[in-house]
Amino acid sequence: MTATTTTSRGATGSVALQGVTKVYGHGDNAVLALDGVSLDVAPGEFVCLVGASGCGKSTLLNLVAGLDRLSGGRIELGDGVNPGLMFQEPALFPWLTVDANVEVPLKLRGLPRPERRAKVAELLRTVHLADFGRKRPHQLSGGMRQRVALARTLALDTPVLLMDEPFGALDAMTRDILHDELERIWSERQLSVLFVTHNVREAARLADRIILLSSRPGRIIWSTRVDVPRPRRIDSPEIASIAAEVTDRLRTEVGRHGQ
Ligand code: ADP
Ligand code: MG
């Protein structure tokens, strides 16, 4: 199989993976992290990727983000699309104010100062932090810091968001609120989202489609559409029942590895 880099040919907002393979290391130390993963995310679709720890979820996101090289297969994004990436840790610059953190991608994009100011204000309103621009990250709660990280990612003005367990470190109540916020922003901006989580309820709450990855090597073993109308509640019976089904599949998969 020939390795290719990420190319830009699909529709804006689409993400297409074909036979994506990733091997870390060489020889006896080689780890086959992903094995022939093919997956299409349609423009405006919300896809959740679920799987046991170490099954290659972060590897997959990093490859789509262009942070690492494929060992085989190909990834296609829309013309000129650079996906935004968010992690469990907000990775803000601690010495900068909230305003200045959100302004970083706007500076990199070369926006003039007055436009940057207006854009930062708009983005902070979007994530409901309009009054916190002058604070520094350490003065904010974990949930607020993730809102800042989200605003900073939105400042890239990209149609594709890659999110690697972004709410994994938050308490259930804060996570619940951020699910509502993310869903609103996703829908308003018609974003395509590839969202990694090992929380099956979170996946059922957010996703149009849930994809299950097996462990070592990471392969797609199952997927399901979530046809529950939005807005959804994480504690609704419909979401609970989908989460239970995903949990069963996940248990079978983890059991297969004797973990
Ligand atoms: P997940 O995000 O699903 O927990 P990862 O994508 O982080 O899984 O890792 C998938 C597999 O690849 C694991 O077995 C992990 O140990 C291995 N791996 C990840 N990154 C590296 C790396 N930089 N070098 C070697 N092995 C790695
Ligand atoms: Mg990970």
Tab-separated table of C-alpha atoms and ligand atoms in Angstrom:
chain	number	residue	atom	x	y	z
A	1	MET	CA	0.000	0.000	0.000
A	2	THR	CA	1.349	3.421	-0.857
A	3	ALA	CA	1.333	6.112	1.751
A	4	THR	CA	-0.194	9.390	0.754
A	5	THR	CA	-0.454	12.642	2.554
A	6	THR	CA	-3.758	14.324	3.228
A	7	THR	CA	-5.170	15.812	0.046
A	8	SER	CA	-7.818	18.451	-0.540
A	9	ARG	CA	-10.354	17.404	-3.119
A	10	GLY	CA	-13.689	16.666	-1.447
A	11	ALA	CA	-16.628	18.984	-0.821
A	12	THR	CA	-16.181	21.722	1.773
A	13	GLY	CA	-16.689	20.192	5.174
A	14	SER	CA	-16.420	16.590	4.022
A	15	VAL	CA	-13.834	14.223	5.452
A	16	ALA	CA	-13.067	11.010	3.581
A	17	LEU	CA	-10.759	8.289	4.877
A	18	GLN	CA	-9.928	5.375	2.593
A	19	GLY	CA	-8.034	2.372	3.917
A	20	VAL	CA	-6.175	4.469	6.470
A	21	THR	CA	-3.386	2.534	8.146
A	22	LYS	CA	-0.928	3.706	10.761
A	23	VAL	CA	2.063	1.805	12.045
A	24	TYR	CA	4.178	3.256	14.852
A	25	GLY	CA	7.795	2.126	15.165
A	26	HIS	CA	9.670	-0.503	13.168
A	27	GLY	CA	10.468	-4.203	13.153
A	28	ASP	CA	9.734	-6.041	16.403
A	29	ASN	CA	8.581	-2.801	18.018
A	30	ALA	CA	6.041	-1.969	15.308
A	31	VAL	CA	2.513	-1.237	16.549
A	32	LEU	CA	-0.323	-1.446	14.017
A	33	ALA	CA	-2.491	1.322	15.472
A	34	LEU	CA	-5.000	1.610	12.592
A	35	ASP	CA	-5.706	-1.004	9.968
A	36	GLY	CA	-7.606	-0.058	6.822
A	37	VAL	CA	-10.041	2.455	8.290
A	38	SER	CA	-12.497	3.842	5.725
A	39	LEU	CA	-14.953	6.473	6.840
A	40	ASP	CA	-16.847	9.366	5.249
A	41	VAL	CA	-18.077	12.320	7.246
A	42	ALA	CA	-20.657	14.261	5.246
A	43	PRO	CA	-20.696	18.070	5.345
A	44	GLY	CA	-22.584	19.090	8.487
A	45	GLU	CA	-22.542	15.597	9.972
A	46	PHE	CA	-21.726	14.884	13.634
A	47	VAL	CA	-19.815	11.613	13.932
A	48	CYS	CA	-18.695	10.140	17.256
A	49	LEU	CA	-15.844	7.671	17.371
A	50	VAL	CA	-15.957	5.291	20.320
A	51	GLY	CA	-13.537	2.592	21.400
A	52	ALA	CA	-11.462	1.244	24.261
A	53	SER	CA	-8.397	3.123	25.437
A	54	GLY	CA	-5.474	2.607	23.050
A	55	CYS	CA	-7.596	1.583	20.049
A	56	GLY	CA	-6.313	4.406	17.849
A	57	LYS	CA	-8.907	7.181	18.252
A	58	SER	CA	-6.369	9.957	18.842
A	59	THR	CA	-4.155	8.533	16.110
A	60	LEU	CA	-7.034	8.825	13.667
A	61	LEU	CA	-7.806	12.448	14.618
A	62	ASN	CA	-4.131	13.401	14.447
A	63	LEU	CA	-3.898	11.946	10.947
A	64	VAL	CA	-6.970	13.877	9.786
A	65	ALA	CA	-5.488	17.012	11.373
A	66	GLY	CA	-2.302	16.428	9.410
A	67	LEU	CA	-0.183	16.192	12.566
A	68	ASP	CA	1.247	12.799	11.618
A	69	ARG	CA	1.963	10.824	8.450
A	70	LEU	CA	-0.193	7.960	7.214
A	71	SER	CA	1.442	4.561	6.729
A	72	GLY	CA	-1.127	3.718	4.059
A	73	GLY	CA	-4.404	4.803	2.534
A	74	ARG	CA	-5.593	8.338	1.970
A	75	ILE	CA	-7.495	11.151	3.629
A	76	GLU	CA	-9.364	13.768	1.622
A	77	LEU	CA	-10.663	17.059	2.926
A	78	GLY	CA	-12.454	19.878	1.140
A	79	ASP	CA	-10.353	22.301	-0.887
A	80	GLY	CA	-8.126	24.351	1.389
A	81	VAL	CA	-9.759	23.051	4.567
A	82	ASN	CA	-7.603	23.011	7.689
A	83	PRO	CA	-9.541	21.250	10.437
A	84	GLY	CA	-9.711	22.696	13.940
A	85	LEU	CA	-8.545	20.362	16.697
A	86	MET	CA	-9.590	20.383	20.358
A	87	PHE	CA	-8.222	18.203	23.142
A	88	GLN	CA	-9.183	17.253	26.686
A	89	GLU	CA	-6.756	19.911	27.920
A	90	PRO	CA	-7.664	23.352	26.579
A	91	ALA	CA	-3.970	24.182	25.896
A	92	LEU	CA	-4.466	27.924	26.313
A	93	PHE	CA	-1.534	30.317	26.669
A	94	PRO	CA	-1.607	30.986	30.442
A	95	TRP	CA	0.095	34.365	30.185
A	96	LEU	CA	-2.440	35.723	27.692
A	97	THR	CA	-5.918	37.026	28.449
A	98	VAL	CA	-8.964	35.202	27.106
A	99	ASP	CA	-9.275	37.872	24.390
A	100	ALA	CA	-5.654	37.420	23.357
A	101	ASN	CA	-5.940	33.618	23.324
A	102	VAL	CA	-8.912	33.733	20.961
A	103	GLU	CA	-7.135	36.363	18.873
A	104	VAL	CA	-4.122	34.119	18.115
A	105	PRO	CA	-5.609	32.291	15.080
A	106	LEU	CA	-7.028	35.588	13.779
A	107	LYS	CA	-3.541	37.117	13.870
A	108	LEU	CA	-2.168	34.056	12.103
A	109	ARG	CA	-4.877	34.476	9.469
A	110	GLY	CA	-3.679	38.046	8.979
A	111	LEU	CA	-6.910	39.821	9.950
A	112	PRO	CA	-6.422	43.536	10.664
A	113	ARG	CA	-6.736	44.661	14.270
A	114	PRO	CA	-10.219	46.235	14.223
A	115	GLU	CA	-11.658	43.127	12.557
A	116	ARG	CA	-9.879	40.911	15.076
A	117	ARG	CA	-11.404	42.849	17.963
A	118	ALA	CA	-14.905	42.533	16.549
A	119	LYS	CA	-14.421	38.844	15.771
A	120	VAL	CA	-13.084	38.041	19.270
A	121	ALA	CA	-16.099	39.767	20.818
A	122	GLU	CA	-18.468	37.817	18.563
A	123	LEU	CA	-16.779	34.490	19.306
A	124	LEU	CA	-16.851	35.086	23.069
A	125	ARG	CA	-20.554	35.895	22.819
A	126	THR	CA	-21.029	32.650	20.891
A	127	VAL	CA	-19.540	30.616	23.755
A	128	HIS	CA	-21.273	32.793	26.396
A	129	LEU	CA	-18.103	34.350	27.764
A	130	ALA	CA	-18.713	37.933	26.628
A	131	ASP	CA	-17.694	39.386	30.021
A	132	PHE	CA	-14.547	37.326	30.505
A	133	GLY	CA	-12.240	38.647	27.771
A	134	ARG	CA	-9.848	40.271	30.218
A	135	LYS	CA	-9.473	37.277	32.510
A	136	ARG	CA	-6.574	34.875	32.324
A	137	PRO	CA	-7.076	31.106	32.009
A	138	HIS	CA	-6.252	30.382	35.686
A	139	GLN	CA	-9.146	32.628	36.752
A	140	LEU	CA	-11.664	30.450	34.914
A	141	SER	CA	-13.314	27.097	35.683
A	142	GLY	CA	-12.494	24.015	33.606
A	143	GLY	CA	-15.711	24.369	31.629
A	144	MET	CA	-15.009	28.033	30.896
A	145	ARG	CA	-11.495	27.196	29.744
A	146	GLN	CA	-12.925	24.656	27.288
A	147	ARG	CA	-15.327	27.348	26.039
A	148	VAL	CA	-12.320	29.573	25.372
A	149	ALA	CA	-10.606	26.699	23.554
A	150	LEU	CA	-13.770	26.222	21.492
A	151	ALA	CA	-13.907	29.948	20.643
A	152	ARG	CA	-10.257	29.830	19.620
A	153	THR	CA	-10.927	26.812	17.380
A	154	LEU	CA	-13.951	28.563	15.835
A	155	ALA	CA	-11.678	31.538	15.110
A	156	LEU	CA	-10.024	29.361	12.452
A	157	ASP	CA	-13.314	29.649	10.568
A	158	THR	CA	-12.999	26.046	9.441
A	159	PRO	CA	-15.955	23.819	8.511
A	160	VAL	CA	-14.356	20.746	10.164
A	161	LEU	CA	-13.931	20.267	13.912
A	162	LEU	CA	-11.910	17.384	15.317
A	163	MET	CA	-12.518	16.900	19.024
A	164	ASP	CA	-10.497	14.447	21.118
A	165	GLU	CA	-12.407	13.795	24.359
A	166	PRO	CA	-12.864	17.561	24.781
A	167	PHE	CA	-15.173	17.280	27.792
A	168	GLY	CA	-13.507	14.239	29.381
A	169	ALA	CA	-12.103	16.185	32.333
A	170	LEU	CA	-15.321	18.063	33.185
A	171	ASP	CA	-18.003	17.227	35.749
A	172	ALA	CA	-21.291	15.813	34.444
A	173	MET	CA	-23.278	19.043	34.902
A	174	THR	CA	-20.746	21.205	33.070
A	175	ARG	CA	-20.446	18.595	30.330
A	176	ASP	CA	-24.206	18.562	29.929
A	177	ILE	CA	-24.268	22.337	29.394
A	178	LEU	CA	-21.380	22.177	26.940
A	179	HIS	CA	-23.183	19.474	24.955
A	180	ASP	CA	-26.063	21.915	24.458
A	181	GLU	CA	-23.655	24.704	23.490
A	182	LEU	CA	-21.706	22.559	21.059
A	183	GLU	CA	-24.886	21.258	19.461
A	184	ARG	CA	-26.163	24.813	18.965
A	185	ILE	CA	-22.869	26.017	17.451
A	186	TRP	CA	-22.567	22.902	15.247
A	187	SER	CA	-26.068	23.436	13.923
A	188	GLU	CA	-25.763	27.233	13.444
A	189	ARG	CA	-22.460	26.926	11.613
A	190	GLN	CA	-23.239	23.643	9.851
A	191	LEU	CA	-19.953	22.171	10.989
A	192	SER	CA	-18.729	18.668	10.287
A	193	VAL	CA	-17.580	17.169	13.575
A	194	LEU	CA	-15.475	14.100	14.268
A	195	PHE	CA	-15.743	13.666	18.030
A	196	VAL	CA	-13.797	11.079	20.025
A	197	THR	CA	-15.089	9.856	23.352
A	198	HIS	CA	-15.141	6.710	25.441
A	199	ASN	CA	-18.345	7.950	27.088
A	200	VAL	CA	-21.119	6.125	25.217
A	201	ARG	CA	-23.882	8.342	26.611
A	202	GLU	CA	-22.052	11.406	25.367
A	203	ALA	CA	-21.772	9.761	21.935
A	204	ALA	CA	-25.494	8.928	21.850
A	205	ARG	CA	-26.374	12.442	23.061
A	206	LEU	CA	-24.346	14.202	20.355
A	207	ALA	CA	-23.937	11.988	17.306
A	208	ASP	CA	-25.770	11.612	14.028
A	209	ARG	CA	-23.701	8.458	13.697
A	210	ILE	CA	-21.600	6.437	16.146
A	211	ILE	CA	-18.603	4.456	14.901
A	212	LEU	CA	-17.019	1.751	17.039
A	213	LEU	CA	-13.304	0.975	16.715
A	214	SER	CA	-11.736	-2.329	17.739
A	215	SER	CA	-8.431	-2.497	19.597
A	216	ARG	CA	-5.053	-3.535	18.197
A	217	PRO	CA	-5.385	-3.116	15.378
A	218	GLY	CA	-7.925	-0.302	15.241
A	219	ARG	CA	-10.626	-1.224	12.740
A	220	ILE	CA	-14.197	-0.086	12.334
A	221	ILE	CA	-16.287	-2.946	13.681
A	222	TRP	CA	-19.750	-1.453	13.987
A	223	SER	CA	-21.669	1.738	13.427
A	224	THR	CA	-25.156	3.018	14.029
A	225	ARG	CA	-27.234	6.062	13.148
A	226	VAL	CA	-28.771	7.958	16.035
A	227	ASP	CA	-32.175	8.998	14.785
A	228	VAL	CA	-33.316	10.651	18.009
A	229	PRO	CA	-34.672	14.163	17.264
A	230	ARG	CA	-32.806	17.172	18.650
A	231	PRO	CA	-32.664	18.791	21.106
A	232	ARG	CA	-31.844	15.666	23.077
A	233	ARG	CA	-31.378	14.967	26.753
A	234	ILE	CA	-28.552	12.743	27.918
A	235	ASP	CA	-30.838	11.146	30.519
A	236	SER	CA	-33.714	10.408	28.140
A	237	PRO	CA	-34.765	6.756	27.674
A	238	GLU	CA	-33.967	6.857	23.919
A	239	ILE	CA	-30.392	8.007	24.532
A	240	ALA	CA	-29.975	5.522	27.400
A	241	SER	CA	-31.107	2.664	25.191
A	242	ILE	CA	-28.674	3.545	22.376
A	243	ALA	CA	-25.880	3.974	24.927
A	244	ALA	CA	-26.694	0.529	26.346
A	245	GLU	CA	-26.430	-1.038	22.906
A	246	VAL	CA	-23.057	0.622	22.251
A	247	THR	CA	-21.845	-0.480	25.695
A	248	ASP	CA	-22.782	-4.089	24.895
A	249	ARG	CA	-20.807	-3.972	21.648
A	250	LEU	CA	-17.865	-2.363	23.445
A	251	ARG	CA	-17.945	-4.991	26.224
A	252	THR	CA	-17.881	-7.790	23.680
A	253	GLU	CA	-14.923	-6.145	21.970
A	254	VAL	CA	-12.954	-5.522	25.186
A	255	GLY	CA	-13.807	-9.065	26.381
A	256	ARG	CA	-12.389	-10.464	23.157
A	257	HIS	CA	-9.020	-9.003	24.219
A	258	GLY	CA	-9.287	-10.427	27.738
A	259	GLN	CA	-8.723	-7.001	29.316
B	1	ADP	P1	-6.677	6.086	21.886
B	1	ADP	O1	-6.691	7.548	21.595
B	1	ADP	O2	-7.814	5.321	21.282
B	1	ADP	O3	-6.577	5.808	23.362
B	1	ADP	P2	-4.088	6.145	20.557
B	1	ADP	O4	-4.395	6.595	19.189
B	1	ADP	O5	-3.501	7.156	21.483
B	1	ADP	O6	-5.364	5.443	21.212
B	1	ADP	O7	-3.064	4.918	20.461
B	1	ADP	C1	-3.277	3.785	19.632
B	1	ADP	C2	-2.118	2.820	19.762
B	1	ADP	O8	-0.951	3.386	19.192
B	1	ADP	C3	-1.778	2.461	21.208
B	1	ADP	O9	-1.382	1.109	21.252
B	1	ADP	C4	-0.617	3.380	21.517
B	1	ADP	O10	0.212	2.811	22.485
B	1	ADP	C5	0.082	3.490	20.169
B	1	ADP	N1	0.737	4.787	19.984
B	1	ADP	C6	0.118	6.003	19.981
B	1	ADP	N2	1.013	6.992	19.740
B	1	ADP	C7	2.212	6.387	19.579
B	1	ADP	C8	3.533	6.858	19.299
B	1	ADP	N3	3.782	8.154	19.105
B	1	ADP	N4	4.522	5.952	19.205
B	1	ADP	C9	4.276	4.625	19.381
B	1	ADP	N5	3.054	4.108	19.645
B	1	ADP	C10	2.031	4.977	19.746
B	2	MG	MG	-6.763	9.183	22.883
